[in-house]
PDB file of C-alpha atoms in Angstrom:
ATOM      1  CA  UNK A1449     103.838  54.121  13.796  1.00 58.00           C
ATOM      2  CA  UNK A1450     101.488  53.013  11.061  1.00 85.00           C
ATOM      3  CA  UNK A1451      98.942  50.959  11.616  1.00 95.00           C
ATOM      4  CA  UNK A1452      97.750  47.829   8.980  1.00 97.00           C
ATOM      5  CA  UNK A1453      96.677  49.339   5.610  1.00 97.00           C
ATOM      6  CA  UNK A1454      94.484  47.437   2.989  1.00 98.00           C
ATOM      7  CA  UNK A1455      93.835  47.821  -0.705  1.00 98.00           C
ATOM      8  CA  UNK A1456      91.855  48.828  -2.371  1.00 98.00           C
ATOM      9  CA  UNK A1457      89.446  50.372  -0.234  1.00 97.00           C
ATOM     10  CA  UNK A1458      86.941  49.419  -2.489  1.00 98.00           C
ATOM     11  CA  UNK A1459      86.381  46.969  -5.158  1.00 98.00           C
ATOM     12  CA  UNK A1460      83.464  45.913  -7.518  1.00 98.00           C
ATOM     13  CA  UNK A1461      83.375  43.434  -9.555  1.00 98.00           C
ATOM     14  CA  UNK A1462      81.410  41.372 -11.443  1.00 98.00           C
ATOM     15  CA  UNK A1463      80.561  37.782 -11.175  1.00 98.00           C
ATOM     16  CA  UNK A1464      83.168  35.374 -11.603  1.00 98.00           C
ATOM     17  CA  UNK A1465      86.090  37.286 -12.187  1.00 98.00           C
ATOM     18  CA  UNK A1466      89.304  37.054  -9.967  1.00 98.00           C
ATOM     19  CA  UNK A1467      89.864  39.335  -7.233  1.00 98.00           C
ATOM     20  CA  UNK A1468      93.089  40.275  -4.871  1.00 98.00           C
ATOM     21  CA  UNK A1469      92.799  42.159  -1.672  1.00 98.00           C
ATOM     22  CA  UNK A1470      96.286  43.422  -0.054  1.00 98.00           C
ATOM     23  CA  UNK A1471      97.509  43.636   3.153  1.00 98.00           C
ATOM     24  CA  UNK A1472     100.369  45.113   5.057  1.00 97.00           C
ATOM     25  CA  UNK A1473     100.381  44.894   8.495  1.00 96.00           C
ATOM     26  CA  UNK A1474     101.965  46.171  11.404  1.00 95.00           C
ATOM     27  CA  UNK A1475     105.836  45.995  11.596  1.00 92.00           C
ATOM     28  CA  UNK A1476     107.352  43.655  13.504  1.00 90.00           C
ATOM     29  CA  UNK A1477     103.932  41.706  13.794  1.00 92.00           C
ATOM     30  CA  UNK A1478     104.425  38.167  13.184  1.00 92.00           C
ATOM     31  CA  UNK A1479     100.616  36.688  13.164  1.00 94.00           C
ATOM     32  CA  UNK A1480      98.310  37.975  10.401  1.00 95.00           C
ATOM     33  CA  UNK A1481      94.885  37.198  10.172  1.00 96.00           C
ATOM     34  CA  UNK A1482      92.148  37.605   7.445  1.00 98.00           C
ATOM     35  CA  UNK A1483      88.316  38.029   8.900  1.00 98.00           C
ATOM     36  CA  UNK A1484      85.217  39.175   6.543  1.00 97.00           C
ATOM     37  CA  UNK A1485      82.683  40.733   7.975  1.00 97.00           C
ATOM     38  CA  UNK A1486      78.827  40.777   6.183  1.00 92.00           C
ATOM     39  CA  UNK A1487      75.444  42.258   7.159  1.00 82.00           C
ATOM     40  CA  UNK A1488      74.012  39.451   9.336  1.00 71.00           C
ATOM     41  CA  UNK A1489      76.746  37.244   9.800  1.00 77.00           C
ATOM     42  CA  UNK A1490      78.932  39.536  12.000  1.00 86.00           C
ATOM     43  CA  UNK A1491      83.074  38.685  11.689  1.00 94.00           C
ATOM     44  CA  UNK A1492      83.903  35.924  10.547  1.00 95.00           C
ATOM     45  CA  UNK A1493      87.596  34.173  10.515  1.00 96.00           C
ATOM     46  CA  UNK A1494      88.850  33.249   7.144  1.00 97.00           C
ATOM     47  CA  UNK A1495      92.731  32.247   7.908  1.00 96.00           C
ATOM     48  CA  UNK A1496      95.390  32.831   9.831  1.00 95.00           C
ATOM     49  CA  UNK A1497      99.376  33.088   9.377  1.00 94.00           C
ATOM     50  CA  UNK A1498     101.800  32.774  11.992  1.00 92.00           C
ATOM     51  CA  UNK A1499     105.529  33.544  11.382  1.00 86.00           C
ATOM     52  CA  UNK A1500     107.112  30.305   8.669  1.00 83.00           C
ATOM     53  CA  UNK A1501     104.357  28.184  10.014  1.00 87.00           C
ATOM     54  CA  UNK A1502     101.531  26.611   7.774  1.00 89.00           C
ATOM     55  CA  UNK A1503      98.931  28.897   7.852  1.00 92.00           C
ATOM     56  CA  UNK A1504      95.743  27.706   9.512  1.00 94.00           C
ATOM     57  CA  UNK A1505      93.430  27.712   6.876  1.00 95.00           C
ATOM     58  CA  UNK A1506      89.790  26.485   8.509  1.00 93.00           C
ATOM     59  CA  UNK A1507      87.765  29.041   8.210  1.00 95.00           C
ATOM     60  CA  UNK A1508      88.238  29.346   4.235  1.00 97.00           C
ATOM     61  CA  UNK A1509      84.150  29.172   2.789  1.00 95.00           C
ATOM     62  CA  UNK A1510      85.561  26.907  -0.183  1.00 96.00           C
ATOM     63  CA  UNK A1511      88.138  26.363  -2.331  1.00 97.00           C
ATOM     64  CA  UNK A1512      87.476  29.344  -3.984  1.00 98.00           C
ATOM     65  CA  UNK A1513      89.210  31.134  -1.574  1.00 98.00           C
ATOM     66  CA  UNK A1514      93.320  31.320  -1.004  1.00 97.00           C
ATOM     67  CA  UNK A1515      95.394  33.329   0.855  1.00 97.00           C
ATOM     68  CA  UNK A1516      99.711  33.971   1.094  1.00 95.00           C
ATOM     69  CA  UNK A1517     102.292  35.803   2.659  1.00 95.00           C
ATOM     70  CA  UNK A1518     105.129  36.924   1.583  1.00 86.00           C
ATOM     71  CA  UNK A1519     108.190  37.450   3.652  1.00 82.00           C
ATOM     72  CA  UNK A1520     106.775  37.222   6.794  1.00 78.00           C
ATOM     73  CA  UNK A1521     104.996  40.625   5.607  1.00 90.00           C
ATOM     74  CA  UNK A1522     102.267  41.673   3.147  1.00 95.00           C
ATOM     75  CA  UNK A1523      99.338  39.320   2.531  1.00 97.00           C
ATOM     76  CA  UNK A1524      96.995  38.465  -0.627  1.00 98.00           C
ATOM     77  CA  UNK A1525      94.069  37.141  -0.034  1.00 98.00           C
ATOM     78  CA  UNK A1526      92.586  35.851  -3.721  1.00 98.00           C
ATOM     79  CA  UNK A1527      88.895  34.873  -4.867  1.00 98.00           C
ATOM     80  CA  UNK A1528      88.281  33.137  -7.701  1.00 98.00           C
ATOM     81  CA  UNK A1529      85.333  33.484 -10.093  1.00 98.00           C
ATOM     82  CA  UNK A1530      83.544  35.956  -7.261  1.00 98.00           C
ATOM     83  CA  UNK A1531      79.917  35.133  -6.712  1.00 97.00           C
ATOM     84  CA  UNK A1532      77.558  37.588  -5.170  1.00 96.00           C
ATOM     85  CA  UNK A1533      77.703  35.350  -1.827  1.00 95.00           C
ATOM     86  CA  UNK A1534      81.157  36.645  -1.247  1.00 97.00           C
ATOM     87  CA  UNK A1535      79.954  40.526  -1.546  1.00 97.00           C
ATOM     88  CA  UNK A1536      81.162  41.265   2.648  1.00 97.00           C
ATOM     89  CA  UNK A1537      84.199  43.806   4.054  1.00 97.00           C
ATOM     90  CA  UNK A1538      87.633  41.681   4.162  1.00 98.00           C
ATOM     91  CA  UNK A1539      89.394  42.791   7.428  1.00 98.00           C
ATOM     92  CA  UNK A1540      92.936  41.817   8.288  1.00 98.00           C
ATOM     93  CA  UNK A1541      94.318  42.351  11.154  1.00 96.00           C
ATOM     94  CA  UNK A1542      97.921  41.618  12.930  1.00 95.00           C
ATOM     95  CA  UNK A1543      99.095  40.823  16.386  1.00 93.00           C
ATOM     96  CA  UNK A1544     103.046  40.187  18.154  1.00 91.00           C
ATOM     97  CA  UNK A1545     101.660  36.629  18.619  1.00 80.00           C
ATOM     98  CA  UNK A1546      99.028  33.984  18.394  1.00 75.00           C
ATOM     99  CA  UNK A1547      95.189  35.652  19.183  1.00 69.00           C
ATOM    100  CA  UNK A1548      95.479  35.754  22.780  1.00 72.00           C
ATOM    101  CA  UNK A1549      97.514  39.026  21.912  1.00 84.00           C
ATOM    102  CA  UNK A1550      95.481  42.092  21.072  1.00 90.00           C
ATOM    103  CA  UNK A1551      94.473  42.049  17.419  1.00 93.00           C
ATOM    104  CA  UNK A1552      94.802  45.089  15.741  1.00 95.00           C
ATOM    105  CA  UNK A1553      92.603  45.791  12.612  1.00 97.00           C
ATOM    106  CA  UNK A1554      92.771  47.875   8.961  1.00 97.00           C
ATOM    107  CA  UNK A1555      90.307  49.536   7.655  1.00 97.00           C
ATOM    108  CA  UNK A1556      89.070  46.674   5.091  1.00 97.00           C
ATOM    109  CA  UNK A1557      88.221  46.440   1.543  1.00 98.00           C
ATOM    110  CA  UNK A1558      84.569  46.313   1.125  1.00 97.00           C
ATOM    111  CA  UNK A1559      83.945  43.586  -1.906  1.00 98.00           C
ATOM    112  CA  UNK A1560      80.683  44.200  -4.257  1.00 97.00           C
ATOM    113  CA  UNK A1561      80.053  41.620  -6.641  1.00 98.00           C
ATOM    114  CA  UNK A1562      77.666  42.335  -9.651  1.00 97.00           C
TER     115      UNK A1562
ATOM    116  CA  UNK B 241      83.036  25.246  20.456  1.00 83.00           C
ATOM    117  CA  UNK B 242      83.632  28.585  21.428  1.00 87.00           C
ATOM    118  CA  UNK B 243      80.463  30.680  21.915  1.00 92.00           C
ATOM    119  CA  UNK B 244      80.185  34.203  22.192  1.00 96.00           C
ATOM    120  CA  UNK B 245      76.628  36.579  22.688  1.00 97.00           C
ATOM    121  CA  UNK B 246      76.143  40.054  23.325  1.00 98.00           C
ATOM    122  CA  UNK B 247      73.368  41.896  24.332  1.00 97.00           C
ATOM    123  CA  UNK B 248      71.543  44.261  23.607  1.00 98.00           C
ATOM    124  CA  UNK B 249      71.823  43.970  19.375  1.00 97.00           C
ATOM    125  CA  UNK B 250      70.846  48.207  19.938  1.00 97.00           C
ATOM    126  CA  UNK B 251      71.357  50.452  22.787  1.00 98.00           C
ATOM    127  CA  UNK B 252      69.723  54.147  22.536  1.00 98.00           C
ATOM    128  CA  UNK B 253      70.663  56.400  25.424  1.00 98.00           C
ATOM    129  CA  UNK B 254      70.800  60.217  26.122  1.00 98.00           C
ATOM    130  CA  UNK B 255      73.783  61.965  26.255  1.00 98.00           C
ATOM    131  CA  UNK B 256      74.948  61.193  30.088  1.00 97.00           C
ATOM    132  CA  UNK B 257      72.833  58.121  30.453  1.00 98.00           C
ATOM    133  CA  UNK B 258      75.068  55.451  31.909  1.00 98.00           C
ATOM    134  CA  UNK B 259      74.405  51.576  31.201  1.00 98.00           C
ATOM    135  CA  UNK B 260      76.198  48.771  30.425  1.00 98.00           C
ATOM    136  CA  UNK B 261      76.461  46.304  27.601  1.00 98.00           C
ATOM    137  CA  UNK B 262      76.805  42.791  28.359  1.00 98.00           C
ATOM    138  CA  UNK B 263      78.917  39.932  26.794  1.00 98.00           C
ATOM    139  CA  UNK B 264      78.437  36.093  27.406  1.00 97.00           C
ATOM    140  CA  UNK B 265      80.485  33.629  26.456  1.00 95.00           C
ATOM    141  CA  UNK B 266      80.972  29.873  26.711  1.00 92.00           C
ATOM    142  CA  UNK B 267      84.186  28.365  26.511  1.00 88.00           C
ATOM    143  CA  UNK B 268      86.451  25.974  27.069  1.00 85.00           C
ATOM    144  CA  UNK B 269      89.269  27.445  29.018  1.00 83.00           C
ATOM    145  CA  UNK B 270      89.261  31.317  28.905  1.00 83.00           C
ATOM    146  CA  UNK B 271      92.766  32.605  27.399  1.00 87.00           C
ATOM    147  CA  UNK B 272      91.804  36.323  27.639  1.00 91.00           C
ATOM    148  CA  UNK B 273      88.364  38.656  26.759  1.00 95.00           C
ATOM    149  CA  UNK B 274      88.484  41.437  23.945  1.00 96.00           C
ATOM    150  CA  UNK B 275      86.251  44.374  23.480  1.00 98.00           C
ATOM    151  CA  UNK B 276      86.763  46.616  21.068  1.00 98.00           C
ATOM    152  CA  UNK B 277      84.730  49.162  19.040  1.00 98.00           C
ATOM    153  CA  UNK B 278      84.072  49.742  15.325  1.00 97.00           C
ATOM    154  CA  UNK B 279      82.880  52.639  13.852  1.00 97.00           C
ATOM    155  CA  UNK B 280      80.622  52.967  10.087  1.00 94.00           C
ATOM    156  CA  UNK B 281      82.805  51.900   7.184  1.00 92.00           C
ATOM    157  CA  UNK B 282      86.415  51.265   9.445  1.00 95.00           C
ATOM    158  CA  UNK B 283      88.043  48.754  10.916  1.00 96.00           C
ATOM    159  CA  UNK B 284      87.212  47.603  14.721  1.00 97.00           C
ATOM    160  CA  UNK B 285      89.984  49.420  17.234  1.00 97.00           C
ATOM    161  CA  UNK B 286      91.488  47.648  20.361  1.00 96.00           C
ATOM    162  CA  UNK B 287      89.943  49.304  23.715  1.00 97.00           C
ATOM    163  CA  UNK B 288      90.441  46.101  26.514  1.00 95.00           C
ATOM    164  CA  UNK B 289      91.696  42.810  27.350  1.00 95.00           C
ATOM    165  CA  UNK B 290      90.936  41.186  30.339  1.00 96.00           C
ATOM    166  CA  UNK B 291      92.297  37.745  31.140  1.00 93.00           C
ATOM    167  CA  UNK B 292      90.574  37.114  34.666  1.00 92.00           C
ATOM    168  CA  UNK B 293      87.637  36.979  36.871  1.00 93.00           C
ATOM    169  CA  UNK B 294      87.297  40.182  38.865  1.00 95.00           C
ATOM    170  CA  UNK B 295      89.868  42.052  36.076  1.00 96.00           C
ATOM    171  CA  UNK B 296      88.635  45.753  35.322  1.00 97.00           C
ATOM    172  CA  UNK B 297      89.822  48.335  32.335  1.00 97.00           C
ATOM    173  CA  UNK B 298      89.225  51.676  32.217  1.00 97.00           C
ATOM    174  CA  UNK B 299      89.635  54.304  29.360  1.00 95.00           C
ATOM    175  CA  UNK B 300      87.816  57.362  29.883  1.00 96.00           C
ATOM    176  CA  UNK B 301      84.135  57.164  30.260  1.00 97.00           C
ATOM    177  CA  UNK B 302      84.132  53.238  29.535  1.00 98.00           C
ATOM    178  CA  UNK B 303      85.495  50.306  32.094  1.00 98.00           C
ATOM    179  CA  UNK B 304      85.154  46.627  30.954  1.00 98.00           C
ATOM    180  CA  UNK B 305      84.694  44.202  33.714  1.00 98.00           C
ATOM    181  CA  UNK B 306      84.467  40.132  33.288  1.00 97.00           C
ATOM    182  CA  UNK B 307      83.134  37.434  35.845  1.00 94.00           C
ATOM    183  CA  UNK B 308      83.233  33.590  34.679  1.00 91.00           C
ATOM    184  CA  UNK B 309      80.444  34.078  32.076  1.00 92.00           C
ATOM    185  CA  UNK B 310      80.071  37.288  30.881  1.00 96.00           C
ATOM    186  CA  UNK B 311      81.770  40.602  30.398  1.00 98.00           C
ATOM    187  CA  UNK B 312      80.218  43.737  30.975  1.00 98.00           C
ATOM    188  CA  UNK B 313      81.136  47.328  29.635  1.00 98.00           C
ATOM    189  CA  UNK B 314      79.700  49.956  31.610  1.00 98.00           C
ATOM    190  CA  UNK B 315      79.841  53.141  29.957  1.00 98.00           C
ATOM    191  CA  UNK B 316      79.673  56.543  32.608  1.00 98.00           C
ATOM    192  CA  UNK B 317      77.774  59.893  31.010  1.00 98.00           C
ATOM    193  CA  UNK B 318      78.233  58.649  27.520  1.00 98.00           C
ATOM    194  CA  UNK B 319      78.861  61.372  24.707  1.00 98.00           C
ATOM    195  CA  UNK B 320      77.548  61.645  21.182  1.00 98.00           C
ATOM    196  CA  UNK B 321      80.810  60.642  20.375  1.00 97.00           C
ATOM    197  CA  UNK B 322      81.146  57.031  22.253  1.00 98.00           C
ATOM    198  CA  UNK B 323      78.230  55.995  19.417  1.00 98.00           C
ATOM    199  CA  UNK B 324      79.129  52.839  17.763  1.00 98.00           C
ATOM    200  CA  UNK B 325      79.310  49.281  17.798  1.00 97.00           C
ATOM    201  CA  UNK B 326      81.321  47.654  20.377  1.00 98.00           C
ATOM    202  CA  UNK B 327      82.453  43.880  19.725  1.00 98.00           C
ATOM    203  CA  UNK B 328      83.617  41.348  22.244  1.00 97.00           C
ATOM    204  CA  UNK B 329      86.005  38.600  21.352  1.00 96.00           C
ATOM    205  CA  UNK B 330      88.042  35.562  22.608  1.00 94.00           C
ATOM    206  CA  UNK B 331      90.621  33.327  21.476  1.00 91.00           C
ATOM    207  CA  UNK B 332      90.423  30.103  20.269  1.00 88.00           C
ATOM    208  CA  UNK B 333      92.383  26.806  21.739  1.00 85.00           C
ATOM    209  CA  UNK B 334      94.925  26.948  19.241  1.00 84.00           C
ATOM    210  CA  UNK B 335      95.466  30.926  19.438  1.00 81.00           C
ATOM    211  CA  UNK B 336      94.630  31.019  15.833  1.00 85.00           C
ATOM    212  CA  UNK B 337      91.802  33.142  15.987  1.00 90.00           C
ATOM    213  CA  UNK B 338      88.752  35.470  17.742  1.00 92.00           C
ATOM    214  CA  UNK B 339      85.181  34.501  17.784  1.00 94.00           C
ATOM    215  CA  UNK B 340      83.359  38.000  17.843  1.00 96.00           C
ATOM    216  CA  UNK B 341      79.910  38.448  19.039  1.00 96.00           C
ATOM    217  CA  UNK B 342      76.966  40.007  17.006  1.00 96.00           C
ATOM    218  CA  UNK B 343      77.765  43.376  18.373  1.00 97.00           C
ATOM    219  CA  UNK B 344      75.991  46.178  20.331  1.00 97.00           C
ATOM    220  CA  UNK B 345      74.915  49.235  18.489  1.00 97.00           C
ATOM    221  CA  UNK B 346      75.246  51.626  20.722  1.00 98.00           C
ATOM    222  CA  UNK B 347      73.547  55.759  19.613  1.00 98.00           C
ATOM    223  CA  UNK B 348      74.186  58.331  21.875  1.00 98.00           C
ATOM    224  CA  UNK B 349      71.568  60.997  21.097  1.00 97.00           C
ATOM    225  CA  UNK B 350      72.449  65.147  22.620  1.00 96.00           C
TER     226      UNK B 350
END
């Protein structure tokens, strides 16, 4: 079956715009999770969604940063007025359940800001 | 808080040079182990999950194996192809999330 897909596969932008980065996982996967992974700072957990459940939302840098889901589905994670700081690869991955299922991982949007 | 540390950050071998890369970890409560590998400009993929002390995975020319601190991943005659970086994981407490480690680089010259 297919595996989680992101878009775009690329974006630039430049400072202080708005960006959205999609995600559809897995079918049937209930948990969703956002990571973002930079040179030096390895992968980092942004938030994660679980089913109708609040999403946990701790790992967000600042409020600059928001994330939904819709349906139980397809995820948008959002930045607001980008800064060069937030130049990284945005992963998402899904899972049947909470993390102590196996994660599984798309291919990320890589994020340049300007 | 949940540490995790993996060692070395860069592993050169020759093609059919076994070794292993190591994985540390620190804890409180182990709910499962994750290794999986990530190659230039994708995503990381799934290879293992071990859960217990003693537990060992196989796929091919890699087995994972985990004691109460650390994780290894041994990795038998090793192929051009096996080059790339191999993260270990674990779950938080709440099942929210995965701390990753740093990563091993692993180059697997012919």
């Amino acid at each position: 079956g297919a595996g989680v897909s992101q878009s775009p596969s690329n974006k630039v932008t430049e400072k202080g715009k708005d960006v959205e980065l999609r995600c559809d996982p897995i079918s049937g996967h209930t948990a969703l999770y956002w990571y973002r992974q930079s040179l030096g700072q390895g992968l980092e957990f942004l938030i994660y969604f679980q089913g109708n459940s609040a999403p946990d939302k701790s790992g967000l840098p600042s409020d600059r940063f928001s994330a939904e889901r819709t349906g139980g589905s397809v995820s948008t994670l959002t930045i607001q007025r980008t800064q060069q700081e937030d130049s990284a690869v945005y992963l998402c991955a899904s899972s049947l359940g909470r993390s102590t299922y196996e994660q599984y991982f798309g291919p990320g949007t890589r994020l340049t800001v300007t | 808080e949940d540490q995790v540390t993996q060692s070395p950050e860069a592993l050169r071998l020759q093609e059919g040079e076994s070794s292993s890369l190591n994985c540390s970890y620190t804890v409180s409560g182990l709910r499962g182990l994750f290794w999986y590998r990530q190659d230039p400009g994708k995503g990381p993929e799934f290879l293992f999950t071990l859960y217990s002390a003693g537990e060992e995975k196989e796929k091919e020319r890699l087995k994972a194996t985990l004691t109460k601190k650390e994780s290894f991943l041994h990795i038998t005659a090793p192929k051009p192809e096996d080059s790339a970086t191999y993260l270990c994981a674990v779950p938080d407490r709440a099942g929210n999330m995965l701390t990753f480690g740093g990563g091993t680089r692993l180059m697997v010259k012919p």
